[in-house]
PDB file of C-alpha atoms in Angstrom:
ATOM      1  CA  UNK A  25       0.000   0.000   0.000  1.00 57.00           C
ATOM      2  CA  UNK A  26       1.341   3.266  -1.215  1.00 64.00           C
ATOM      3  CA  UNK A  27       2.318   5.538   1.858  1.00 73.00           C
ATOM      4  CA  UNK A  28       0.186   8.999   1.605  1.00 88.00           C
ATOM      5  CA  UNK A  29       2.979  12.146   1.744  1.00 94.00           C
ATOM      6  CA  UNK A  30       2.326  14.655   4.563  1.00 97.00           C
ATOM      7  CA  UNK A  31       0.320  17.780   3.295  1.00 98.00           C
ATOM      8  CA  UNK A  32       1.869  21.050   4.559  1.00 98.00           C
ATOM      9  CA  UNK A  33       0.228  24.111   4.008  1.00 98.00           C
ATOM     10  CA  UNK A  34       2.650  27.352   4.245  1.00 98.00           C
ATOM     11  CA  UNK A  35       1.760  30.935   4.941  1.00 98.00           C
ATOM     12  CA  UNK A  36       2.787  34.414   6.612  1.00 97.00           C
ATOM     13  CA  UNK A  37       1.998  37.546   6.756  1.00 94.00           C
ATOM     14  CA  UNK A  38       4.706  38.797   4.298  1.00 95.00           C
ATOM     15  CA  UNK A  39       2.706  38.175   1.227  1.00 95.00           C
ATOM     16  CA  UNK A  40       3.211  35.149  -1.273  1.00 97.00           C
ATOM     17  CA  UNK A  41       5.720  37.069  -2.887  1.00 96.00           C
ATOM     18  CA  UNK A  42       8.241  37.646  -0.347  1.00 96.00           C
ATOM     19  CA  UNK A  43      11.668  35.474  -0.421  1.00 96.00           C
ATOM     20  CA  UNK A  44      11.181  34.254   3.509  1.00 97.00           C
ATOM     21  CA  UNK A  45       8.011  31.943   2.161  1.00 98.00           C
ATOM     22  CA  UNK A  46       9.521  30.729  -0.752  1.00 98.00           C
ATOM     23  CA  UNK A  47      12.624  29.619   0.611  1.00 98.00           C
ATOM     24  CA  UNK A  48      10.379  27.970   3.912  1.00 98.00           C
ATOM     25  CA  UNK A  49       8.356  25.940   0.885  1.00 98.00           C
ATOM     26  CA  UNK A  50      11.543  25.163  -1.121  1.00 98.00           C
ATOM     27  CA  UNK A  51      13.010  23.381   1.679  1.00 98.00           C
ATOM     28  CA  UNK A  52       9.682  22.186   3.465  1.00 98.00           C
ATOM     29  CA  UNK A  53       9.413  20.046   0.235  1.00 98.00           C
ATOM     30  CA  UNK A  54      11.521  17.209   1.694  1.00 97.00           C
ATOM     31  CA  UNK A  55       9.277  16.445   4.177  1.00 98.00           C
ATOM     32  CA  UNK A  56       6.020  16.030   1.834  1.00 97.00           C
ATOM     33  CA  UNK A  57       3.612  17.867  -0.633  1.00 98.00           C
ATOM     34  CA  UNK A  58       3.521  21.925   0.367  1.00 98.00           C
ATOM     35  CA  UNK A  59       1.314  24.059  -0.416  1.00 98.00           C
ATOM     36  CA  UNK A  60       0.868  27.761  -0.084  1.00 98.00           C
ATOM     37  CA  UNK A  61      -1.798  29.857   0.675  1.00 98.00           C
ATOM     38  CA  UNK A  62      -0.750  33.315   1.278  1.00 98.00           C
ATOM     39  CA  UNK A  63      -2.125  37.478   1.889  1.00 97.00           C
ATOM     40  CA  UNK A  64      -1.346  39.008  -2.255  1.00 96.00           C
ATOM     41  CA  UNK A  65       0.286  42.255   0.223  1.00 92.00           C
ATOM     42  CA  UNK A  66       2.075  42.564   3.003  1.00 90.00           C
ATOM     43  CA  UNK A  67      -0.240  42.229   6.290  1.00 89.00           C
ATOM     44  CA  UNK A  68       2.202  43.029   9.018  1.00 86.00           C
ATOM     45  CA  UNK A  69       0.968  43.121  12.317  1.00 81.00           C
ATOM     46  CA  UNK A  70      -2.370  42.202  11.141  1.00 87.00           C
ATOM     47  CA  UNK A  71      -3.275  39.914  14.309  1.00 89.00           C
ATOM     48  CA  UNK A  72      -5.791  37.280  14.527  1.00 92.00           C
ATOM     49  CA  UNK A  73      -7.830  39.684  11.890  1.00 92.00           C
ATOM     50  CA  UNK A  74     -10.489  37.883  10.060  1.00 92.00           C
ATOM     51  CA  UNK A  75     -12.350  39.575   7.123  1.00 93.00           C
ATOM     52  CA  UNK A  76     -15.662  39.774   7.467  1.00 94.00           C
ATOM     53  CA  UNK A  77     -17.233  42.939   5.453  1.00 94.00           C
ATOM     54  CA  UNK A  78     -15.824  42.211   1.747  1.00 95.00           C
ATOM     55  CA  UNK A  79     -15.235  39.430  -0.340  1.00 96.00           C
ATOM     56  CA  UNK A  80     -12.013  37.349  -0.312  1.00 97.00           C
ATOM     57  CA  UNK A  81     -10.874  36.587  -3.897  1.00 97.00           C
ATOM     58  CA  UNK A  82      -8.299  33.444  -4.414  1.00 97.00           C
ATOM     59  CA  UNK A  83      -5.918  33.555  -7.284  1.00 97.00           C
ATOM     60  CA  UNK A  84      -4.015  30.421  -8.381  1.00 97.00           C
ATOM     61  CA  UNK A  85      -0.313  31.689  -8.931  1.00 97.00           C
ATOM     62  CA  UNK A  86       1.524  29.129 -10.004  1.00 96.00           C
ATOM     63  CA  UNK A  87       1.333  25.210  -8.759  1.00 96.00           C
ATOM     64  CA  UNK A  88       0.821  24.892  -5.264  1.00 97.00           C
ATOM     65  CA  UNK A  89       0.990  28.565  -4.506  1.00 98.00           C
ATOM     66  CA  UNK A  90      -2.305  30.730  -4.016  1.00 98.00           C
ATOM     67  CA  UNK A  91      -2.644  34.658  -3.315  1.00 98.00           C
ATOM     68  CA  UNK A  92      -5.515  35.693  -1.230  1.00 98.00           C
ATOM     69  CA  UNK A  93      -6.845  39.604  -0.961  1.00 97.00           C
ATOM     70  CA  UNK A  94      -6.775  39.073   2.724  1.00 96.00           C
ATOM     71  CA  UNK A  95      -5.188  38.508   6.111  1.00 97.00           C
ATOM     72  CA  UNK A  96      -2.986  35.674   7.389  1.00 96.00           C
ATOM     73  CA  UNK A  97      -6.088  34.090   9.183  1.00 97.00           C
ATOM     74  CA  UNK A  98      -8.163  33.977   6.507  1.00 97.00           C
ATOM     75  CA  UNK A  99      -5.547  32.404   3.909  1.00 98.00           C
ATOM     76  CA  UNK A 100      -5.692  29.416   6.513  1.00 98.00           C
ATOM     77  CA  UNK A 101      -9.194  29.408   7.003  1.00 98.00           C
ATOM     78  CA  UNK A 102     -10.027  29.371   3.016  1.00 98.00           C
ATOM     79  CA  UNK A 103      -7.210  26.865   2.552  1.00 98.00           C
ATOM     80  CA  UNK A 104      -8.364  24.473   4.721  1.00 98.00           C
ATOM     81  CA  UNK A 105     -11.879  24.924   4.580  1.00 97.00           C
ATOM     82  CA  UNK A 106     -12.059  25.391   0.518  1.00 97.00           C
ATOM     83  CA  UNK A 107      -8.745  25.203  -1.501  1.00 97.00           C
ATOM     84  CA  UNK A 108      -7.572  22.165   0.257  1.00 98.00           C
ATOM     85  CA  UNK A 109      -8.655  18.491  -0.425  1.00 94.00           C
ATOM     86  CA  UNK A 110      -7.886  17.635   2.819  1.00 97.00           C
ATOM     87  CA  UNK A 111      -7.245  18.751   6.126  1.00 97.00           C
ATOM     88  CA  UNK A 112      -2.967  19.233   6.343  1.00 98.00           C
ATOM     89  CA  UNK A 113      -0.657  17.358   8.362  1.00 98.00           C
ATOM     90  CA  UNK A 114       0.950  20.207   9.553  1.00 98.00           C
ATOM     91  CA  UNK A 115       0.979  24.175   8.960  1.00 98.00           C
ATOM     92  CA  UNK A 116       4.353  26.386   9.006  1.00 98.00           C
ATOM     93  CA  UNK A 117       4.070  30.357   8.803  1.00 98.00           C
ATOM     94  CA  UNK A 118       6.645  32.321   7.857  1.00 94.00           C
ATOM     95  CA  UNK A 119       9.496  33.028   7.020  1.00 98.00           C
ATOM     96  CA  UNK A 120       8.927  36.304   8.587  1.00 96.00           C
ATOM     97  CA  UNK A 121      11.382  39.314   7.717  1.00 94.00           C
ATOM     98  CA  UNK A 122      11.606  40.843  11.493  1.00 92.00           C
ATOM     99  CA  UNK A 123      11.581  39.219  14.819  1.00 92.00           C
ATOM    100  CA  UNK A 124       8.216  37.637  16.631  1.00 94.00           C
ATOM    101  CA  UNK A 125       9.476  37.931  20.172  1.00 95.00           C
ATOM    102  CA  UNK A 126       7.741  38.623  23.522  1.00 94.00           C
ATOM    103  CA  UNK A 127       4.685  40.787  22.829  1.00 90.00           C
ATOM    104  CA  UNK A 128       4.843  41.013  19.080  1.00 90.00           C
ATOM    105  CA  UNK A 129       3.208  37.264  19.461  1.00 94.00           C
ATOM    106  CA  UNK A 130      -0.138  39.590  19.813  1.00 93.00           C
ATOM    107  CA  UNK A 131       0.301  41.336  16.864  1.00 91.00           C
ATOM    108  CA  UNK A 132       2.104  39.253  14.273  1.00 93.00           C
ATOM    109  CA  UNK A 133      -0.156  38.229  11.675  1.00 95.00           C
ATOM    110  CA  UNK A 134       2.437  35.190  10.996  1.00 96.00           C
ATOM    111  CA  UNK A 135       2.041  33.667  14.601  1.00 97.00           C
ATOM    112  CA  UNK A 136      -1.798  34.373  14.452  1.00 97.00           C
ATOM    113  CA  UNK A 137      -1.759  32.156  10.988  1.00 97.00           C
ATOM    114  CA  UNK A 138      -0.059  29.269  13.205  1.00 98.00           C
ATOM    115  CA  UNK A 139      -2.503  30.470  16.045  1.00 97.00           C
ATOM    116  CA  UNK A 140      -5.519  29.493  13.741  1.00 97.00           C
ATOM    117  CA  UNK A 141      -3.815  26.330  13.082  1.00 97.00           C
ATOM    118  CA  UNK A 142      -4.210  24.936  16.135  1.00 97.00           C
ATOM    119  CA  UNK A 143      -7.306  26.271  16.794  1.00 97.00           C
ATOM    120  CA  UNK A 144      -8.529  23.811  13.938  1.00 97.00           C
ATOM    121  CA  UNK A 145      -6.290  21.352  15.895  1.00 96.00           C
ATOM    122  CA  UNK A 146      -3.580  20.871  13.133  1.00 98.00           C
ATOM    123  CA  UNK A 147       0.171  20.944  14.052  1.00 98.00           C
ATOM    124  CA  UNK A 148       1.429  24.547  13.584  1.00 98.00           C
ATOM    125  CA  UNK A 149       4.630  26.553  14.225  1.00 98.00           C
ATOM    126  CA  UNK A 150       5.074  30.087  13.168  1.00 98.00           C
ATOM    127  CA  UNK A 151       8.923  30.698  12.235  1.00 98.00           C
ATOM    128  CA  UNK A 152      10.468  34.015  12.157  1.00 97.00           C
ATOM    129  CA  UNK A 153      13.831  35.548  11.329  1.00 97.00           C
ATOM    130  CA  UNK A 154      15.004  38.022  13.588  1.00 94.00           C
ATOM    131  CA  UNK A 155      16.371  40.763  11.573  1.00 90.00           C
ATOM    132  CA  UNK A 156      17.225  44.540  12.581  1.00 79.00           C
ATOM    133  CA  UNK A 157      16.542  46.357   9.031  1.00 75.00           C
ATOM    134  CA  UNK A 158      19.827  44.424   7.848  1.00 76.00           C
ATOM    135  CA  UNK A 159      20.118  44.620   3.914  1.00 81.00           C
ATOM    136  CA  UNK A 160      21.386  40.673   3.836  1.00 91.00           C
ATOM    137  CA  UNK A 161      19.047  38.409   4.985  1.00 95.00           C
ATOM    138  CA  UNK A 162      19.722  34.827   5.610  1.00 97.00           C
ATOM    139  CA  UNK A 163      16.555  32.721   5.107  1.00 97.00           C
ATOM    140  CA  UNK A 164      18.881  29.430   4.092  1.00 97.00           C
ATOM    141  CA  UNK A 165      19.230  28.809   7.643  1.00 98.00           C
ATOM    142  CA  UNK A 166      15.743  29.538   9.381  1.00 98.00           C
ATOM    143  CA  UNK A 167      14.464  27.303   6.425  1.00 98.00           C
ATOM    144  CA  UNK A 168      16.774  24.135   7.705  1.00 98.00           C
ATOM    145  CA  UNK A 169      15.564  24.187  11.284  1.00 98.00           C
ATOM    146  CA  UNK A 170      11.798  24.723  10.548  1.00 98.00           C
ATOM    147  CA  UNK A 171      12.374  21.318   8.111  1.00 98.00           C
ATOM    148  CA  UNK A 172      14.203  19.341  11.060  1.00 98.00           C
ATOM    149  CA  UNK A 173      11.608  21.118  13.436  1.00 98.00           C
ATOM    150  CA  UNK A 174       8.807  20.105  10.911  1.00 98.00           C
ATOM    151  CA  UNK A 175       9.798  16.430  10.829  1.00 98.00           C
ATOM    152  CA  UNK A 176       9.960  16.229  14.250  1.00 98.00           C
ATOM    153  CA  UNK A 177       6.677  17.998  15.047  1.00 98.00           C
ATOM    154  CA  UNK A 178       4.875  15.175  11.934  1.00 98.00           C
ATOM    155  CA  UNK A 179       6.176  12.022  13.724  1.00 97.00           C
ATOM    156  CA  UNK A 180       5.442  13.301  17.664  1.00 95.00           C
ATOM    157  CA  UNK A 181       2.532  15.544  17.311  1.00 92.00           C
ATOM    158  CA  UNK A 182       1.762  18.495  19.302  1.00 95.00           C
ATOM    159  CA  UNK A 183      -0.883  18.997  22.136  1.00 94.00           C
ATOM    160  CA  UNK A 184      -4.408  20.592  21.034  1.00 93.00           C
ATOM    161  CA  UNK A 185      -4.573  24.146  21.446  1.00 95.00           C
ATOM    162  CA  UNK A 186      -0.361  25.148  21.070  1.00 97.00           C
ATOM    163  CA  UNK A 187       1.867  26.779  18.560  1.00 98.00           C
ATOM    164  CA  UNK A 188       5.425  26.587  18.355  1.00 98.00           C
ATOM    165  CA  UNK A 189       6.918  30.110  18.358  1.00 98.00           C
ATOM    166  CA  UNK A 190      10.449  29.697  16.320  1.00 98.00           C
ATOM    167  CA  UNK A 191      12.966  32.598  16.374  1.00 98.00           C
ATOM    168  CA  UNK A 192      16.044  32.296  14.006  1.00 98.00           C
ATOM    169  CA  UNK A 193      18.792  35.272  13.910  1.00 97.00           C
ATOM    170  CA  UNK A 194      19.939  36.779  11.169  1.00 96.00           C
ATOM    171  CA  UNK A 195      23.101  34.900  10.703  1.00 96.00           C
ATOM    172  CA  UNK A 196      25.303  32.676   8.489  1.00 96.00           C
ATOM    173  CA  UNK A 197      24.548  28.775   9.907  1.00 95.00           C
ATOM    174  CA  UNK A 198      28.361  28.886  11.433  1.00 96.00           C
ATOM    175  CA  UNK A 199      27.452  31.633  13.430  1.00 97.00           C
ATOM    176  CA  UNK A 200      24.526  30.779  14.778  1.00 97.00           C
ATOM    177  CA  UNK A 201      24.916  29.026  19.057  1.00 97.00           C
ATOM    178  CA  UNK A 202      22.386  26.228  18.561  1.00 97.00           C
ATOM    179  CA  UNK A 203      18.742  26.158  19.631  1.00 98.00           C
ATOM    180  CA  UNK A 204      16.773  26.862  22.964  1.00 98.00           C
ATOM    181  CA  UNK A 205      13.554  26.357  24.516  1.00 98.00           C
ATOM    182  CA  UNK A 206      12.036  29.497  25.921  1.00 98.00           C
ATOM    183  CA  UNK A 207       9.671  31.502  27.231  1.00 97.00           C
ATOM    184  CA  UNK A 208       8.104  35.141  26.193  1.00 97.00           C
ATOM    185  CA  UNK A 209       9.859  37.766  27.681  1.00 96.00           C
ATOM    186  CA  UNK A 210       9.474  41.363  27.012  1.00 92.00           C
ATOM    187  CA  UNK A 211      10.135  44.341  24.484  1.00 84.00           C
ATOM    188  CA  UNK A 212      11.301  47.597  26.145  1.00 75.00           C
ATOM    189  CA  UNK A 213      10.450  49.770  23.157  1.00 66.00           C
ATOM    190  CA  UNK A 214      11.299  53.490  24.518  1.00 63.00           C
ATOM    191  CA  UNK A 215       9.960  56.174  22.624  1.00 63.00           C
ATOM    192  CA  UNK A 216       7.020  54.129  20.935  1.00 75.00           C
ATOM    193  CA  UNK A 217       5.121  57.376  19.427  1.00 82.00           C
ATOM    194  CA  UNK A 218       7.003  59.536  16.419  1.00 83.00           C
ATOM    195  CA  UNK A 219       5.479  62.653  15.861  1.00 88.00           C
ATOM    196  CA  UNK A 220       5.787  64.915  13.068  1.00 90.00           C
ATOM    197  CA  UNK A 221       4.366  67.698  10.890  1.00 91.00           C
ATOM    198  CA  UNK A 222       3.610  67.460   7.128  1.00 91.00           C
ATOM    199  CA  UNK A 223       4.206  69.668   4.326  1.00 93.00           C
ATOM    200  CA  UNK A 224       0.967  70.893   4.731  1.00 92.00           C
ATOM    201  CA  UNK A 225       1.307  71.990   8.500  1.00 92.00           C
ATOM    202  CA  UNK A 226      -0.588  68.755   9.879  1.00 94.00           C
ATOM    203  CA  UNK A 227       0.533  66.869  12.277  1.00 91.00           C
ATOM    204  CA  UNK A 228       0.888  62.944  12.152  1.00 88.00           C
ATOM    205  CA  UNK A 229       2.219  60.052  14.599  1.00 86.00           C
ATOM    206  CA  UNK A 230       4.098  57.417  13.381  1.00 79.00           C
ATOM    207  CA  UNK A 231       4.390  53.802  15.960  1.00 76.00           C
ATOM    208  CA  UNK A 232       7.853  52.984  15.744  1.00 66.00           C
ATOM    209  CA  UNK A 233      10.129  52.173  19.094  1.00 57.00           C
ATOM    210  CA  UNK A 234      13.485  50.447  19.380  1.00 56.00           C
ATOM    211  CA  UNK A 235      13.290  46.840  17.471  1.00 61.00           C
ATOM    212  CA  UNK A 236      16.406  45.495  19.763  1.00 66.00           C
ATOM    213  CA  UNK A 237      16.048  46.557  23.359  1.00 77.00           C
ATOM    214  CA  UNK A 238      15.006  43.485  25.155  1.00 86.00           C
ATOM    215  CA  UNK A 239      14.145  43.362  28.913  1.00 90.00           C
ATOM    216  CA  UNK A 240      16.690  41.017  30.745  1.00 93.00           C
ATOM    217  CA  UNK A 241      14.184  38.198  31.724  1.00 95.00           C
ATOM    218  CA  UNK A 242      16.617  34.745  32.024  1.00 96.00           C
ATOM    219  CA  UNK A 243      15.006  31.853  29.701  1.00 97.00           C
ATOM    220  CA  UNK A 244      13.292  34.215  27.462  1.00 97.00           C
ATOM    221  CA  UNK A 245      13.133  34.089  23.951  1.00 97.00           C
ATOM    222  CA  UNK A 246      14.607  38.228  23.833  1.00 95.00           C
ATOM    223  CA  UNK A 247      17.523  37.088  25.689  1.00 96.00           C
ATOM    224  CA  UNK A 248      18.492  34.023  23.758  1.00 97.00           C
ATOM    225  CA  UNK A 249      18.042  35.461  20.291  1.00 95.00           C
ATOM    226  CA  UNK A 250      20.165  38.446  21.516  1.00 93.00           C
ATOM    227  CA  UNK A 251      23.067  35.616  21.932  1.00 95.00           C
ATOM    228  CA  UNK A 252      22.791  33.936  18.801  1.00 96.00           C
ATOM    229  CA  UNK A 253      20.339  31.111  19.673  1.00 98.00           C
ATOM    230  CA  UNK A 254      18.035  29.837  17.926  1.00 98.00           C
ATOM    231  CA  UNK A 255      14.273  30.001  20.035  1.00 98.00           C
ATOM    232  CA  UNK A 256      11.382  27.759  20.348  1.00 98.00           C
ATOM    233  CA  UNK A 257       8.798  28.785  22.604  1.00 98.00           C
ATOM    234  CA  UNK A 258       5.260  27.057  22.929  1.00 98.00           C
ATOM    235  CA  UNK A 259       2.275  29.101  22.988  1.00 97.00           C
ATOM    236  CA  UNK A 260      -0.944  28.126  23.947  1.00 96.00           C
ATOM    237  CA  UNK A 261      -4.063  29.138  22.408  1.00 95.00           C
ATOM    238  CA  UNK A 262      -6.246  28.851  25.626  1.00 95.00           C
ATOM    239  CA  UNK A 263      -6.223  32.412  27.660  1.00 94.00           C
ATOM    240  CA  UNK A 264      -8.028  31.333  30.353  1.00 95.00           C
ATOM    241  CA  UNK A 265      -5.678  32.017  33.532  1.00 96.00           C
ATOM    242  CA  UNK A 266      -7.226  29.321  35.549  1.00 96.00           C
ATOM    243  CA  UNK A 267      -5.759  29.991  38.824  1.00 96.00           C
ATOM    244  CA  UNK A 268      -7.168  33.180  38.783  1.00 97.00           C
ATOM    245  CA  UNK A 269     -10.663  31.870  38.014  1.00 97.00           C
ATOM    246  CA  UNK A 270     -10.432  29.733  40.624  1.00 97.00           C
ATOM    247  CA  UNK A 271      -9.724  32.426  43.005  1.00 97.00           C
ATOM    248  CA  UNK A 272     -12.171  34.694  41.296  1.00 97.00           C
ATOM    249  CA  UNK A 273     -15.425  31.817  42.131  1.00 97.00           C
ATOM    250  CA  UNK A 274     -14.996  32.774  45.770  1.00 97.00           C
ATOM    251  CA  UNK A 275     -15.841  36.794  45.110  1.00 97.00           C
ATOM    252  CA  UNK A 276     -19.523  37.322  46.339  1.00 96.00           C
ATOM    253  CA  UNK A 277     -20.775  40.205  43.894  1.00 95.00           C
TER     254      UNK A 277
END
């Protein structure tokens, strides 16, 4: 009986275009049949957004590779629910341009791709590279360890309900210090708001802050990437702190 190949379906919230997802798919290919499904723009920090108000159009690209005219969440929830013929083995977004550490996890429309992932209980890890504005990127490497993280994650499975949360700095595989598992820590942005004035005499903001300034929390992701290690931090999709609601039962209101 003819084994069935894995089905992996690849997105991010770079656009199909973007080198990151095409080198991700490229190499993903060893591990089974890939296909993408993927925003036709750039959706940066686009969340768990869902489109609701409009209609989503699908184009057909090329072979295996699909544009959608919306957000990270919904290319996973069309693919699986209507471009796929079956439900995939496992789901990789990314490669991200830009780091997905500590609280961009809340924002990043790459980990919220993964994020809907395992809400449909499929295997998902979101994989990002964590570049400063550098002009060279180096996808070659973040590509390798989402494969050997991919064929790990096929044979063992993950637990309902998580994400893996993969960080990869920007550097040449012999400079990289090997991999660790990790925990959010947290941005220390500084001056967050940019404000300016216009040709025209208006005044605008602009959200910007300092990409690299990591607080020093020991076993967090920041700290680890900021050392040349590789990260891999489980997230859970549950939010429920249940400590806290079990505290919270004995309040008379």
């Amino acid at each position: 009986m003819k084994r069935t190949k894995p089905l992996i379906l690849v997105s991010n919230d770079d656009g199909f275009r973007s080198d990151g997802i095409r080198a991700l798919a490229r190499a993903l290919k060893r591990l089974g049949n890939v296909v993408v499904v993927a925003p036709d723009d750039e959706q940066s920090a686009s969340s768990h957004s869902l489109t609701l108000h409009r209609p989503l159009r699908v184009m057909r690209q090329e072979e295996g590779v699909y544009s959608v005219n919306g957000t990270p969440t919904d290319c996973i929830t069309l693919a699986v629910h209507s471009i796929l013929k079956r439900k995939p083995d496992l789901i990789v977004s990314g490669i991200n341009r830009g780091a997905n550490v500590c609280d961009d996890v809340h924002y990043s429309g790459t980990v919220s791709a993964a994020v809907e992932g395992a809400l449909m209980e499929i295997p998902s890890i979101a994989v990002s590279l964590v570049a400063f504005g550098e002009t060279e990127t180096h996808y070659g490497p973040a590509a390798a360890f989402a494969t050997r993280l991919g064929r790990r994650v096929l044979r063992e499975k993950l637990p309902a309900g998580f994400i893996l949360n993969v960080n990869v700095p920007n550097l040449p595989e012999s400079k990289l210090r090997g991999y660790e598992f990790t925990k959010l820590g947290k941005r220390d942005f500084g001056d967050v708001i940019v404000e300016n004035v216009d040709p025209r005499g208006r005044k605008y903001f602009w959200i910007a802050g300092n990409d690299k300034r990591f607080k020093n929390i020991p076993g967090s992701d920041g700290n680890a990437v900021m050392k040349g290690k590789i990260t891999i931090t489980p997230v859970q999709v549950d939010l429920t702190h249940y400590r806290l609601l079990e505290s919270l039962r004995t309040w008379k209101i």
